[in-house]
PDB file of C-alpha atoms in Angstrom:
ATOM      1  CA  MET A   1      58.081  70.196 -78.066  1.00  0.00           C
ATOM      2  CA  THR A   2      56.107  72.278 -80.612  1.00  0.00           C
ATOM      3  CA  THR A   3      53.146  71.403 -82.449  1.00  0.00           C
ATOM      4  CA  ALA A   4      54.768  70.879 -85.875  1.00  0.00           C
ATOM      5  CA  VAL A   5      57.691  68.528 -84.612  1.00  0.00           C
ATOM      6  CA  LYS A   6      54.932  66.312 -82.689  1.00  0.00           C
ATOM      7  CA  ALA A   7      53.012  66.057 -86.137  1.00  0.00           C
ATOM      8  CA  GLU A   8      56.368  64.953 -87.745  1.00  0.00           C
ATOM      9  CA  LYS A   9      56.718  62.459 -85.110  1.00  0.00           C
ATOM     10  CA  ARG A  10      53.224  61.176 -85.288  1.00  0.00           C
ATOM     11  CA  GLN A  11      53.476  60.889 -88.965  1.00  0.00           C
ATOM     12  CA  GLY A  12      56.508  58.899 -88.767  1.00  0.00           C
ATOM     13  CA  LEU A  13      54.887  56.397 -86.214  1.00  0.00           C
ATOM     14  CA  ASP A  14      51.920  56.100 -88.548  1.00  0.00           C
ATOM     15  CA  ILE A  15      53.911  55.154 -91.527  1.00  0.00           C
ATOM     16  CA  LYS A  16      56.289  52.906 -89.447  1.00  0.00           C
ATOM     17  CA  LYS A  17      53.316  51.353 -87.938  1.00  0.00           C
ATOM     18  CA  PHE A  18      51.637  51.101 -91.577  1.00  0.00           C
ATOM     19  CA  LEU A  19      54.690  49.267 -92.620  1.00  0.00           C
ATOM     20  CA  ALA A  20      54.856  46.884 -89.691  1.00  0.00           C
ATOM     21  CA  ASN A  21      51.074  45.906 -90.488  1.00  0.00           C
ATOM     22  CA  ASN A  22      51.262  45.660 -94.209  1.00  0.00           C
ATOM     23  CA  GLY A  23      54.784  44.936 -95.199  1.00  0.00           C
ATOM     24  CA  ALA A  24      53.819  41.843 -96.869  1.00  0.00           C
ATOM     25  CA  LEU A  25      51.551  43.817 -99.002  1.00  0.00           C
ATOM     26  CA  VAL A  26      53.883  46.424 -99.935  1.00  0.00           C
ATOM     27  CA  GLY A  27      56.462  43.850-100.928  1.00  0.00           C
ATOM     28  CA  LEU A  28      54.118  42.185-103.149  1.00  0.00           C
ATOM     29  CA  LEU A  29      53.543  45.481-105.061  1.00  0.00           C
ATOM     30  CA  VAL A  30      57.214  46.621-105.114  1.00  0.00           C
ATOM     31  CA  LEU A  31      57.776  42.925-106.623  1.00  0.00           C
ATOM     32  CA  CYS A  32      55.201  43.136-109.147  1.00  0.00           C
ATOM     33  CA  LEU A  33      56.111  46.731-110.280  1.00  0.00           C
ATOM     34  CA  ALA A  34      59.931  45.122-110.630  1.00  0.00           C
ATOM     35  CA  LEU A  35      58.712  42.371-112.493  1.00  0.00           C
ATOM     36  CA  PHE A  36      56.667  44.408-114.898  1.00  0.00           C
ATOM     37  CA  ILE A  37      59.338  46.624-115.476  1.00  0.00           C
ATOM     38  CA  ALA A  38      61.489  43.423-116.155  1.00  0.00           C
ATOM     39  CA  THR A  39      59.567  41.560-118.280  1.00  0.00           C
ATOM     40  CA  PRO A  40      56.276  42.378-120.490  1.00  0.00           C
ATOM     41  CA  ASP A  41      54.881  39.153-120.032  1.00  0.00           C
ATOM     42  CA  PHE A  42      54.140  39.408-116.449  1.00  0.00           C
ATOM     43  CA  LEU A  43      50.892  41.635-116.199  1.00  0.00           C
ATOM     44  CA  THR A  44      49.247  40.117-119.041  1.00  0.00           C
ATOM     45  CA  PRO A  45      45.884  38.679-118.175  1.00  0.00           C
ATOM     46  CA  GLY A  46      46.528  35.052-118.993  1.00  0.00           C
ATOM     47  CA  ASN A  47      49.451  35.393-116.410  1.00  0.00           C
ATOM     48  CA  MET A  48      47.420  36.885-113.743  1.00  0.00           C
ATOM     49  CA  LEU A  49      45.338  34.115-114.163  1.00  0.00           C
ATOM     50  CA  ASN A  50      47.942  31.533-114.206  1.00  0.00           C
ATOM     51  CA  ILE A  51      49.389  33.093-110.829  1.00  0.00           C
ATOM     52  CA  GLY A  52      45.765  32.594-109.250  1.00  0.00           C
ATOM     53  CA  ILE A  53      45.337  29.237-110.018  1.00  0.00           C
ATOM     54  CA  GLN A  54      49.112  28.481-108.951  1.00  0.00           C
ATOM     55  CA  ALA A  55      48.362  30.794-105.463  1.00  0.00           C
ATOM     56  CA  SER A  56      45.404  28.946-104.826  1.00  0.00           C
ATOM     57  CA  THR A  57      46.438  25.407-103.588  1.00  0.00           C
ATOM     58  CA  ILE A  58      49.448  27.007-101.634  1.00  0.00           C
ATOM     59  CA  ALA A  59      47.055  29.399-100.213  1.00  0.00           C
ATOM     60  CA  VAL A  60      44.212  26.941 -99.048  1.00  0.00           C
ATOM     61  CA  LEU A  61      46.915  24.921 -97.478  1.00  0.00           C
ATOM     62  CA  ALA A  62      48.120  28.117 -95.607  1.00  0.00           C
ATOM     63  CA  PHE A  63      44.555  29.148 -94.336  1.00  0.00           C
ATOM     64  CA  GLY A  64      44.430  25.894 -92.508  1.00  0.00           C
ATOM     65  CA  MET A  65      48.148  26.649 -91.499  1.00  0.00           C
ATOM     66  CA  THR A  66      46.866  29.894 -90.197  1.00  0.00           C
ATOM     67  CA  PHE A  67      44.720  28.532 -87.633  1.00  0.00           C
ATOM     68  CA  VAL A  68      47.480  26.058 -85.981  1.00  0.00           C
ATOM     69  CA  ILE A  69      50.361  28.643 -85.874  1.00  0.00           C
ATOM     70  CA  VAL A  70      47.923  31.643 -84.012  1.00  0.00           C
ATOM     71  CA  ALA A  71      47.390  28.726 -81.621  1.00  0.00           C
ATOM     72  CA  ALA A  72      51.370  28.378 -81.248  1.00  0.00           C
ATOM     73  CA  GLY A  73      51.080  25.077 -83.179  1.00  0.00           C
ATOM     74  CA  ILE A  74      52.860  24.027 -86.626  1.00  0.00           C
ATOM     75  CA  ASP A  75      51.913  21.610 -88.735  1.00  0.00           C
ATOM     76  CA  LEU A  76      54.138  19.789 -91.131  1.00  0.00           C
ATOM     77  CA  SER A  77      51.965  16.990 -92.500  1.00  0.00           C
ATOM     78  CA  VAL A  78      49.488  19.102 -94.848  1.00  0.00           C
ATOM     79  CA  GLY A  79      51.075  18.252 -98.167  1.00  0.00           C
ATOM     80  CA  SER A  80      51.207  14.351 -97.299  1.00  0.00           C
ATOM     81  CA  VAL A  81      47.540  14.777 -95.985  1.00  0.00           C
ATOM     82  CA  ALA A  82      46.486  16.841 -99.005  1.00  0.00           C
ATOM     83  CA  ALA A  83      48.045  13.948-101.065  1.00  0.00           C
ATOM     84  CA  LEU A  84      46.078  10.958 -99.030  1.00  0.00           C
ATOM     85  CA  SER A  85      42.963  13.288 -99.041  1.00  0.00           C
ATOM     86  CA  ALA A  86      43.253  13.086-102.841  1.00  0.00           C
ATOM     87  CA  MET A  87      44.141   9.309-103.256  1.00  0.00           C
ATOM     88  CA  VAL A  88      41.138   8.021-100.890  1.00  0.00           C
ATOM     89  CA  SER A  89      38.720  10.177-102.991  1.00  0.00           C
ATOM     90  CA  ALA A  90      40.121   8.979-106.116  1.00  0.00           C
ATOM     91  CA  SER A  91      40.289   5.631-104.575  1.00  0.00           C
ATOM     92  CA  MET A  92      36.571   5.545-103.374  1.00  0.00           C
ATOM     93  CA  PHE A  93      35.280   6.648-106.690  1.00  0.00           C
ATOM     94  CA  THR A  94      37.317   4.511-109.263  1.00  0.00           C
ATOM     95  CA  THR A  95      38.045   1.200-106.994  1.00  0.00           C
ATOM     96  CA  ALA A  96      34.938   1.230-104.870  1.00  0.00           C
ATOM     97  CA  GLY A  97      32.739   2.480-107.305  1.00  0.00           C
ATOM     98  CA  LEU A  98      31.031   5.077-104.960  1.00  0.00           C
ATOM     99  CA  ASN A  99      29.218   8.440-106.305  1.00  0.00           C
ATOM    100  CA  GLY A 100      31.465  11.228-107.285  1.00  0.00           C
ATOM    101  CA  TRP A 101      29.900  13.498-104.413  1.00  0.00           C
ATOM    102  CA  VAL A 102      30.447  10.865-101.850  1.00  0.00           C
ATOM    103  CA  ALA A 103      34.030  10.322-102.728  1.00  0.00           C
ATOM    104  CA  LEU A 104      34.786  13.962-102.729  1.00  0.00           C
ATOM    105  CA  LEU A 105      33.344  14.199 -99.176  1.00  0.00           C
ATOM    106  CA  GLY A 106      35.314  11.311 -98.178  1.00  0.00           C
ATOM    107  CA  GLY A 107      38.389  12.934 -99.289  1.00  0.00           C
ATOM    108  CA  LEU A 108      37.665  16.072 -97.010  1.00  0.00           C
ATOM    109  CA  LEU A 109      36.900  14.062 -93.990  1.00  0.00           C
ATOM    110  CA  THR A 110      40.252  12.009 -94.570  1.00  0.00           C
ATOM    111  CA  GLY A 111      41.704  15.264 -94.190  1.00  0.00           C
ATOM    112  CA  ALA A 112      40.018  16.369 -91.423  1.00  0.00           C
ATOM    113  CA  ALA A 113      40.418  12.815 -89.426  1.00  0.00           C
ATOM    114  CA  CYS A 114      44.395  13.171 -90.164  1.00  0.00           C
ATOM    115  CA  GLY A 115      44.233  16.537 -88.580  1.00  0.00           C
ATOM    116  CA  ALA A 116      42.088  15.553 -85.698  1.00  0.00           C
ATOM    117  CA  ALA A 117      44.764  12.336 -84.995  1.00  0.00           C
ATOM    118  CA  SER A 118      47.411  15.111 -84.935  1.00  0.00           C
ATOM    119  CA  GLY A 119      45.471  17.150 -82.508  1.00  0.00           C
ATOM    120  CA  LEU A 120      44.555  14.798 -80.127  1.00  0.00           C
ATOM    121  CA  ALA A 121      48.787  13.117 -79.903  1.00  0.00           C
ATOM    122  CA  THR A 122      49.273  16.775 -79.426  1.00  0.00           C
ATOM    123  CA  ALA A 123      46.719  17.950 -76.914  1.00  0.00           C
ATOM    124  CA  TYR A 124      46.034  14.618 -75.040  1.00  0.00           C
ATOM    125  CA  GLY A 125      49.229  12.764 -75.701  1.00  0.00           C
ATOM    126  CA  ARG A 126      51.305  15.690 -75.050  1.00  0.00           C
ATOM    127  CA  LEU A 127      53.400  15.287 -77.862  1.00  0.00           C
ATOM    128  CA  PRO A 128      54.976  18.578 -79.159  1.00  0.00           C
ATOM    129  CA  SER A 129      52.752  19.549 -82.538  1.00  0.00           C
ATOM    130  CA  PHE A 130      56.313  19.352 -84.583  1.00  0.00           C
ATOM    131  CA  ILE A 131      56.583  15.538 -83.693  1.00  0.00           C
ATOM    132  CA  ALA A 132      52.983  14.490 -83.872  1.00  0.00           C
ATOM    133  CA  THR A 133      52.823  16.276 -87.273  1.00  0.00           C
ATOM    134  CA  LEU A 134      56.196  14.859 -88.292  1.00  0.00           C
ATOM    135  CA  ALA A 135      54.712  11.502 -87.662  1.00  0.00           C
ATOM    136  CA  MET A 136      51.397  12.216 -89.636  1.00  0.00           C
ATOM    137  CA  LEU A 137      53.727  13.630 -92.385  1.00  0.00           C
ATOM    138  CA  SER A 138      55.262  10.071 -92.931  1.00  0.00           C
ATOM    139  CA  VAL A 139      51.971   7.845 -92.038  1.00  0.00           C
ATOM    140  CA  ALA A 140      49.822  10.093 -94.576  1.00  0.00           C
ATOM    141  CA  ARG A 141      52.792   9.662 -97.266  1.00  0.00           C
ATOM    142  CA  GLY A 142      53.012   5.946 -96.827  1.00  0.00           C
ATOM    143  CA  LEU A 143      49.225   5.438 -96.833  1.00  0.00           C
ATOM    144  CA  THR A 144      49.055   7.316 -99.814  1.00  0.00           C
ATOM    145  CA  LEU A 145      51.514   4.906-101.668  1.00  0.00           C
ATOM    146  CA  VAL A 146      49.833   1.922 -99.919  1.00  0.00           C
ATOM    147  CA  VAL A 147      46.249   3.050-101.090  1.00  0.00           C
ATOM    148  CA  SER A 148      47.767   3.704-104.806  1.00  0.00           C
ATOM    149  CA  ASP A 149      50.167   1.008-105.086  1.00  0.00           C
ATOM    150  CA  GLY A 150      52.702   3.893-106.056  1.00  0.00           C
ATOM    151  CA  ARG A 151      50.156   4.585-109.300  1.00  0.00           C
ATOM    152  CA  PRO A 152      48.220   7.749-110.291  1.00  0.00           C
ATOM    153  CA  VAL A 153      44.304   7.013-110.063  1.00  0.00           C
ATOM    154  CA  ARG A 154      41.512   8.461-111.739  1.00  0.00           C
ATOM    155  CA  THR A 155      39.463  11.118-109.919  1.00  0.00           C
ATOM    156  CA  ALA A 156      35.368  11.718-109.636  1.00  0.00           C
ATOM    157  CA  ASP A 157      34.219  14.270-112.424  1.00  0.00           C
ATOM    158  CA  GLN A 158      33.003  16.171-109.560  1.00  0.00           C
ATOM    159  CA  VAL A 159      36.859  16.889-108.470  1.00  0.00           C
ATOM    160  CA  SER A 160      37.692  17.302-111.711  1.00  0.00           C
ATOM    161  CA  PHE A 161      35.393  19.921-112.247  1.00  0.00           C
ATOM    162  CA  LEU A 162      37.526  21.682-109.378  1.00  0.00           C
ATOM    163  CA  GLY A 163      40.154  22.137-111.968  1.00  0.00           C
ATOM    164  CA  GLY A 164      38.019  23.584-114.536  1.00  0.00           C
ATOM    165  CA  ASN A 165      36.436  26.855-114.992  1.00  0.00           C
ATOM    166  CA  LEU A 166      33.078  28.590-113.885  1.00  0.00           C
ATOM    167  CA  GLY A 167      32.350  30.745-116.783  1.00  0.00           C
ATOM    168  CA  PRO A 168      35.629  32.690-117.448  1.00  0.00           C
ATOM    169  CA  ILE A 169      37.048  32.364-114.368  1.00  0.00           C
ATOM    170  CA  PRO A 170      39.063  29.189-113.373  1.00  0.00           C
ATOM    171  CA  MET A 171      37.304  27.129-110.537  1.00  0.00           C
ATOM    172  CA  PRO A 172      40.668  27.136-108.165  1.00  0.00           C
ATOM    173  CA  ILE A 173      40.230  30.986-108.000  1.00  0.00           C
ATOM    174  CA  VAL A 174      36.756  30.616-106.924  1.00  0.00           C
ATOM    175  CA  VAL A 175      37.558  28.138-104.538  1.00  0.00           C
ATOM    176  CA  LEU A 176      40.297  30.181-103.149  1.00  0.00           C
ATOM    177  CA  VAL A 177      37.918  33.173-102.385  1.00  0.00           C
ATOM    178  CA  VAL A 178      35.434  31.136-101.015  1.00  0.00           C
ATOM    179  CA  ALA A 179      38.124  29.304 -98.969  1.00  0.00           C
ATOM    180  CA  GLY A 180      39.637  32.818 -98.093  1.00  0.00           C
ATOM    181  CA  LEU A 181      36.101  34.036 -96.721  1.00  0.00           C
ATOM    182  CA  VAL A 182      35.145  30.922 -94.745  1.00  0.00           C
ATOM    183  CA  ALA A 183      38.618  30.923 -92.976  1.00  0.00           C
ATOM    184  CA  ALA A 184      38.477  34.851 -92.231  1.00  0.00           C
ATOM    185  CA  PHE A 185      35.002  34.251 -90.899  1.00  0.00           C
ATOM    186  CA  LEU A 186      36.131  31.608 -88.554  1.00  0.00           C
ATOM    187  CA  LEU A 187      39.210  33.236 -87.278  1.00  0.00           C
ATOM    188  CA  ASN A 188      37.700  36.865 -86.675  1.00  0.00           C
ATOM    189  CA  ARG A 189      33.733  36.163 -86.304  1.00  0.00           C
ATOM    190  CA  THR A 190      33.488  33.100 -83.914  1.00  0.00           C
ATOM    191  CA  VAL A 191      34.125  31.818 -80.604  1.00  0.00           C
ATOM    192  CA  ILE A 192      36.713  29.091 -81.595  1.00  0.00           C
ATOM    193  CA  GLY A 193      38.441  31.791 -83.453  1.00  0.00           C
ATOM    194  CA  ARG A 194      39.201  34.187 -80.520  1.00  0.00           C
ATOM    195  CA  TYR A 195      39.744  31.344 -78.624  1.00  0.00           C
ATOM    196  CA  MET A 196      42.635  30.378 -81.233  1.00  0.00           C
ATOM    197  CA  TYR A 197      44.372  33.630 -80.354  1.00  0.00           C
ATOM    198  CA  ALA A 198      43.749  32.954 -76.618  1.00  0.00           C
ATOM    199  CA  VAL A 199      45.496  29.422 -76.606  1.00  0.00           C
ATOM    200  CA  GLY A 200      48.359  31.096 -78.757  1.00  0.00           C
ATOM    201  CA  GLY A 201      48.889  34.221 -76.732  1.00  0.00           C
ATOM    202  CA  ASN A 202      49.371  32.707 -73.512  1.00  0.00           C
ATOM    203  CA  THR A 203      48.235  28.802 -72.816  1.00  0.00           C
ATOM    204  CA  GLU A 204      48.131  28.668 -69.015  1.00  0.00           C
ATOM    205  CA  ALA A 205      46.194  31.797 -69.136  1.00  0.00           C
ATOM    206  CA  ALA A 206      43.533  30.685 -71.375  1.00  0.00           C
ATOM    207  CA  ARG A 207      43.326  27.367 -69.356  1.00  0.00           C
ATOM    208  CA  LEU A 208      42.808  29.696 -65.839  1.00  0.00           C
ATOM    209  CA  SER A 209      40.294  31.512 -68.164  1.00  0.00           C
ATOM    210  CA  GLY A 210      38.137  28.545 -68.397  1.00  0.00           C
ATOM    211  CA  ILE A 211      39.164  28.036 -72.319  1.00  0.00           C
ATOM    212  CA  PRO A 212      38.860  24.152 -73.096  1.00  0.00           C
ATOM    213  CA  VAL A 213      42.604  24.497 -74.601  1.00  0.00           C
ATOM    214  CA  GLN A 214      42.506  20.649 -75.576  1.00  0.00           C
ATOM    215  CA  LYS A 215      39.597  20.475 -77.305  1.00  0.00           C
ATOM    216  CA  VAL A 216      40.548  23.895 -78.926  1.00  0.00           C
ATOM    217  CA  LEU A 217      43.972  22.220 -80.294  1.00  0.00           C
ATOM    218  CA  VAL A 218      41.975  19.296 -81.754  1.00  0.00           C
ATOM    219  CA  ILE A 219      39.432  21.204 -83.654  1.00  0.00           C
ATOM    220  CA  VAL A 220      42.471  23.886 -84.827  1.00  0.00           C
ATOM    221  CA  PHE A 221      44.290  20.591 -86.240  1.00  0.00           C
ATOM    222  CA  ALA A 222      41.047  19.101 -87.826  1.00  0.00           C
ATOM    223  CA  LEU A 223      40.454  22.543 -89.539  1.00  0.00           C
ATOM    224  CA  SER A 224      44.004  22.293 -90.916  1.00  0.00           C
ATOM    225  CA  GLY A 225      43.481  18.614 -91.947  1.00  0.00           C
ATOM    226  CA  LEU A 226      40.037  19.966 -93.602  1.00  0.00           C
ATOM    227  CA  PHE A 227      41.682  22.638 -95.431  1.00  0.00           C
ATOM    228  CA  ALA A 228      44.578  20.272 -96.705  1.00  0.00           C
ATOM    229  CA  GLY A 229      41.839  17.652 -97.671  1.00  0.00           C
ATOM    230  CA  LEU A 230      40.382  20.657 -99.872  1.00  0.00           C
ATOM    231  CA  ALA A 231      43.719  21.650-101.480  1.00  0.00           C
ATOM    232  CA  GLY A 232      44.500  18.044-102.184  1.00  0.00           C
ATOM    233  CA  MET A 233      41.017  18.167-104.244  1.00  0.00           C
ATOM    234  CA  LEU A 234      42.006  21.152-105.945  1.00  0.00           C
ATOM    235  CA  LEU A 235      45.202  19.754-107.104  1.00  0.00           C
ATOM    236  CA  SER A 236      44.056  16.528-108.289  1.00  0.00           C
ATOM    237  CA  GLY A 237      40.977  18.302-109.782  1.00  0.00           C
ATOM    238  CA  ARG A 238      43.721  20.297-111.795  1.00  0.00           C
ATOM    239  CA  LEU A 239      45.726  17.168-112.801  1.00  0.00           C
ATOM    240  CA  ASP A 240      42.582  15.172-113.501  1.00  0.00           C
ATOM    241  CA  SER A 241      43.901  12.614-111.348  1.00  0.00           C
ATOM    242  CA  ALA A 242      45.572  11.684-107.561  1.00  0.00           C
ATOM    243  CA  GLN A 243      49.070  11.304-107.831  1.00  0.00           C
ATOM    244  CA  PRO A 244      50.997   9.550-105.033  1.00  0.00           C
ATOM    245  CA  GLN A 245      53.845  11.782-104.915  1.00  0.00           C
ATOM    246  CA  ALA A 246      51.747  15.253-105.166  1.00  0.00           C
ATOM    247  CA  ALA A 247      52.302  17.990-102.752  1.00  0.00           C
ATOM    248  CA  VAL A 248      55.547  16.906-101.632  1.00  0.00           C
ATOM    249  CA  GLY A 249      57.177  19.990 -99.701  1.00  0.00           C
ATOM    250  CA  TYR A 250      53.979  22.085 -99.682  1.00  0.00           C
ATOM    251  CA  GLU A 251      53.959  22.412 -95.992  1.00  0.00           C
ATOM    252  CA  LEU A 252      56.979  24.328 -96.217  1.00  0.00           C
ATOM    253  CA  ASP A 253      55.413  26.824 -98.521  1.00  0.00           C
ATOM    254  CA  ALA A 254      52.162  27.136 -96.467  1.00  0.00           C
ATOM    255  CA  ILE A 255      54.215  27.849 -93.211  1.00  0.00           C
ATOM    256  CA  ALA A 256      56.429  30.285 -95.474  1.00  0.00           C
ATOM    257  CA  ALA A 257      52.999  31.896 -96.729  1.00  0.00           C
ATOM    258  CA  VAL A 258      51.350  32.695 -93.117  1.00  0.00           C
ATOM    259  CA  VAL A 259      54.884  33.621 -91.656  1.00  0.00           C
ATOM    260  CA  ILE A 260      55.627  36.016 -94.550  1.00  0.00           C
ATOM    261  CA  GLY A 261      51.839  37.406 -94.209  1.00  0.00           C
ATOM    262  CA  GLY A 262      52.883  38.556 -90.519  1.00  0.00           C
ATOM    263  CA  ALA A 263      51.976  35.903 -88.430  1.00  0.00           C
ATOM    264  CA  SER A 264      54.098  35.147 -85.468  1.00  0.00           C
ATOM    265  CA  LEU A 265      55.680  31.326 -85.076  1.00  0.00           C
ATOM    266  CA  ALA A 266      55.246  32.303 -81.124  1.00  0.00           C
ATOM    267  CA  GLY A 267      51.726  32.104 -81.450  1.00  0.00           C
ATOM    268  CA  GLY A 268      48.848  34.702 -80.800  1.00  0.00           C
ATOM    269  CA  VAL A 269      49.144  36.545 -83.919  1.00  0.00           C
ATOM    270  CA  GLY A 270      48.339  36.205 -87.783  1.00  0.00           C
ATOM    271  CA  ARG A 271      45.477  37.015 -90.103  1.00  0.00           C
ATOM    272  CA  ILE A 272      44.402  34.895 -93.057  1.00  0.00           C
ATOM    273  CA  SER A 273      44.114  38.089 -95.561  1.00  0.00           C
ATOM    274  CA  GLY A 274      48.170  38.336 -94.564  1.00  0.00           C
ATOM    275  CA  THR A 275      48.287  34.729 -95.263  1.00  0.00           C
ATOM    276  CA  LEU A 276      46.713  34.891 -98.835  1.00  0.00           C
ATOM    277  CA  VAL A 277      49.266  38.134 -99.530  1.00  0.00           C
ATOM    278  CA  GLY A 278      52.252  35.915 -98.219  1.00  0.00           C
ATOM    279  CA  ALA A 279      51.094  32.759-100.877  1.00  0.00           C
ATOM    280  CA  LEU A 280      50.916  35.147-103.666  1.00  0.00           C
ATOM    281  CA  VAL A 281      54.362  36.804-102.802  1.00  0.00           C
ATOM    282  CA  LEU A 282      55.793  33.249-103.180  1.00  0.00           C
ATOM    283  CA  VAL A 283      54.078  32.477-106.237  1.00  0.00           C
ATOM    284  CA  VAL A 284      54.669  35.664-107.811  1.00  0.00           C
ATOM    285  CA  ILE A 285      58.588  35.088-107.212  1.00  0.00           C
ATOM    286  CA  ARG A 286      58.012  31.640-108.884  1.00  0.00           C
ATOM    287  CA  ASN A 287      56.443  32.938-111.982  1.00  0.00           C
ATOM    288  CA  GLY A 288      58.859  35.861-112.296  1.00  0.00           C
ATOM    289  CA  LEU A 289      61.960  33.750-111.872  1.00  0.00           C
ATOM    290  CA  ASN A 290      60.361  31.612-114.674  1.00  0.00           C
ATOM    291  CA  LEU A 291      59.793  34.240-116.901  1.00  0.00           C
ATOM    292  CA  LEU A 292      63.151  35.556-116.474  1.00  0.00           C
ATOM    293  CA  ASN A 293      64.474  32.047-117.247  1.00  0.00           C
ATOM    294  CA  VAL A 294      66.237  31.468-113.902  1.00  0.00           C
ATOM    295  CA  SER A 295      66.856  27.917-113.390  1.00  0.00           C
ATOM    296  CA  SER A 296      64.901  25.840-110.755  1.00  0.00           C
ATOM    297  CA  PHE A 297      67.821  25.319-108.802  1.00  0.00           C
ATOM    298  CA  TRP A 298      68.285  29.331-108.111  1.00  0.00           C
ATOM    299  CA  GLN A 299      64.556  29.422-107.656  1.00  0.00           C
ATOM    300  CA  GLN A 300      64.816  27.351-104.441  1.00  0.00           C
ATOM    301  CA  VAL A 301      67.953  29.547-103.290  1.00  0.00           C
ATOM    302  CA  VAL A 302      65.530  32.348-103.580  1.00  0.00           C
ATOM    303  CA  ILE A 303      62.343  30.979-102.012  1.00  0.00           C
ATOM    304  CA  GLY A 304      64.818  29.776 -99.181  1.00  0.00           C
ATOM    305  CA  LEU A 305      66.354  33.191 -98.643  1.00  0.00           C
ATOM    306  CA  VAL A 306      62.853  34.749 -98.634  1.00  0.00           C
ATOM    307  CA  ILE A 307      61.671  32.267 -96.105  1.00  0.00           C
ATOM    308  CA  ALA A 308      64.814  32.826 -93.977  1.00  0.00           C
ATOM    309  CA  LEU A 309      64.282  36.728 -94.006  1.00  0.00           C
ATOM    310  CA  ALA A 310      60.805  36.505 -92.833  1.00  0.00           C
ATOM    311  CA  VAL A 311      61.282  34.444 -89.982  1.00  0.00           C
ATOM    312  CA  GLY A 312      64.177  37.015 -89.077  1.00  0.00           C
ATOM    313  CA  ILE A 313      61.641  39.841 -88.944  1.00  0.00           C
ATOM    314  CA  ASP A 314      59.437  37.682 -87.004  1.00  0.00           C
ATOM    315  CA  VAL A 315      62.251  37.273 -84.184  1.00  0.00           C
ATOM    316  CA  LEU A 316      63.096  40.728 -84.591  1.00  0.00           C
ATOM    317  CA  ARG A 317      59.309  41.689 -84.259  1.00  0.00           C
ATOM    318  CA  ARG A 318      58.963  39.822 -81.224  1.00  0.00           C
ATOM    319  CA  LYS A 319      62.295  40.932 -79.587  1.00  0.00           C
ATOM    320  CA  ASN A 320      60.888  44.597 -80.242  1.00  0.00           C
ATOM    321  CA  THR A 321      57.230  43.454 -78.427  1.00  0.00           C
ATOM    322  CA  THR A 322      59.147  42.232 -75.342  1.00  0.00           C
ATOM    323  CA  HIS A 323      61.460  45.218 -74.780  1.00  0.00           C
TER     324      HIS A 323
END
């Protein structure tokens, strides 16, 4: 084989490897270019900020979901846990008369406690994470309705601040950046992050290597619940109230964002940066379809097809890896 042929083959492999690792980012850029051509309103500063605000709640939920999926689990309860966290925080402030900071902390801890409960059921109760978190989805939504009696509850000023602005920058975008940096640090720079990849890659091998698999799973789900609680604070801050039916269906968007971002539902693979890109893809699609006056019914069809495509690509990628 000549040197030129080898160089051409290497270049082809490099492009293929680049697309495999950054397919979601390339897709996002192509999507933005197409929408820029289709509608002049897409790339306006106001619309870009709107996309950032819309992406903040989904991305923060998806950061927590990334931990769970990397550890080869799934968390179907994050939307309901976000709603319960926001409602508990609002009730602590409005009904119990507690300090706003205490109410904010109480909401976050509620999310972490719900996640830890799912983790305990998965790790020590031997329930599949699908079943444990499906039960938590129902429990958390039911408790949200019980606490609120089905009515919106006013939030503390400290929570409402999360829906405001920090200078010219919307606070949800600031929270999104900080949460993303913290999540990336946890996943890439800490022992618990390495344990997540090990447990998701091969649970039995991780156990034989001395990794406390059960404790890792409890921590992973607790982190997912904590990020869900933060997403609930963001959502109620934007609405200036906690809504009993908030975040319905958000768990599917969170899972889709993680998978579109390149994580494998089989575990052991996933990046926070990819999850952020996946969340942006979902929000940009919805934003673009709104600008093009496509009905919300067809938007659901398009989002469903995108999720199916992302999962299909994940399945093909795993087949190519095993062969």
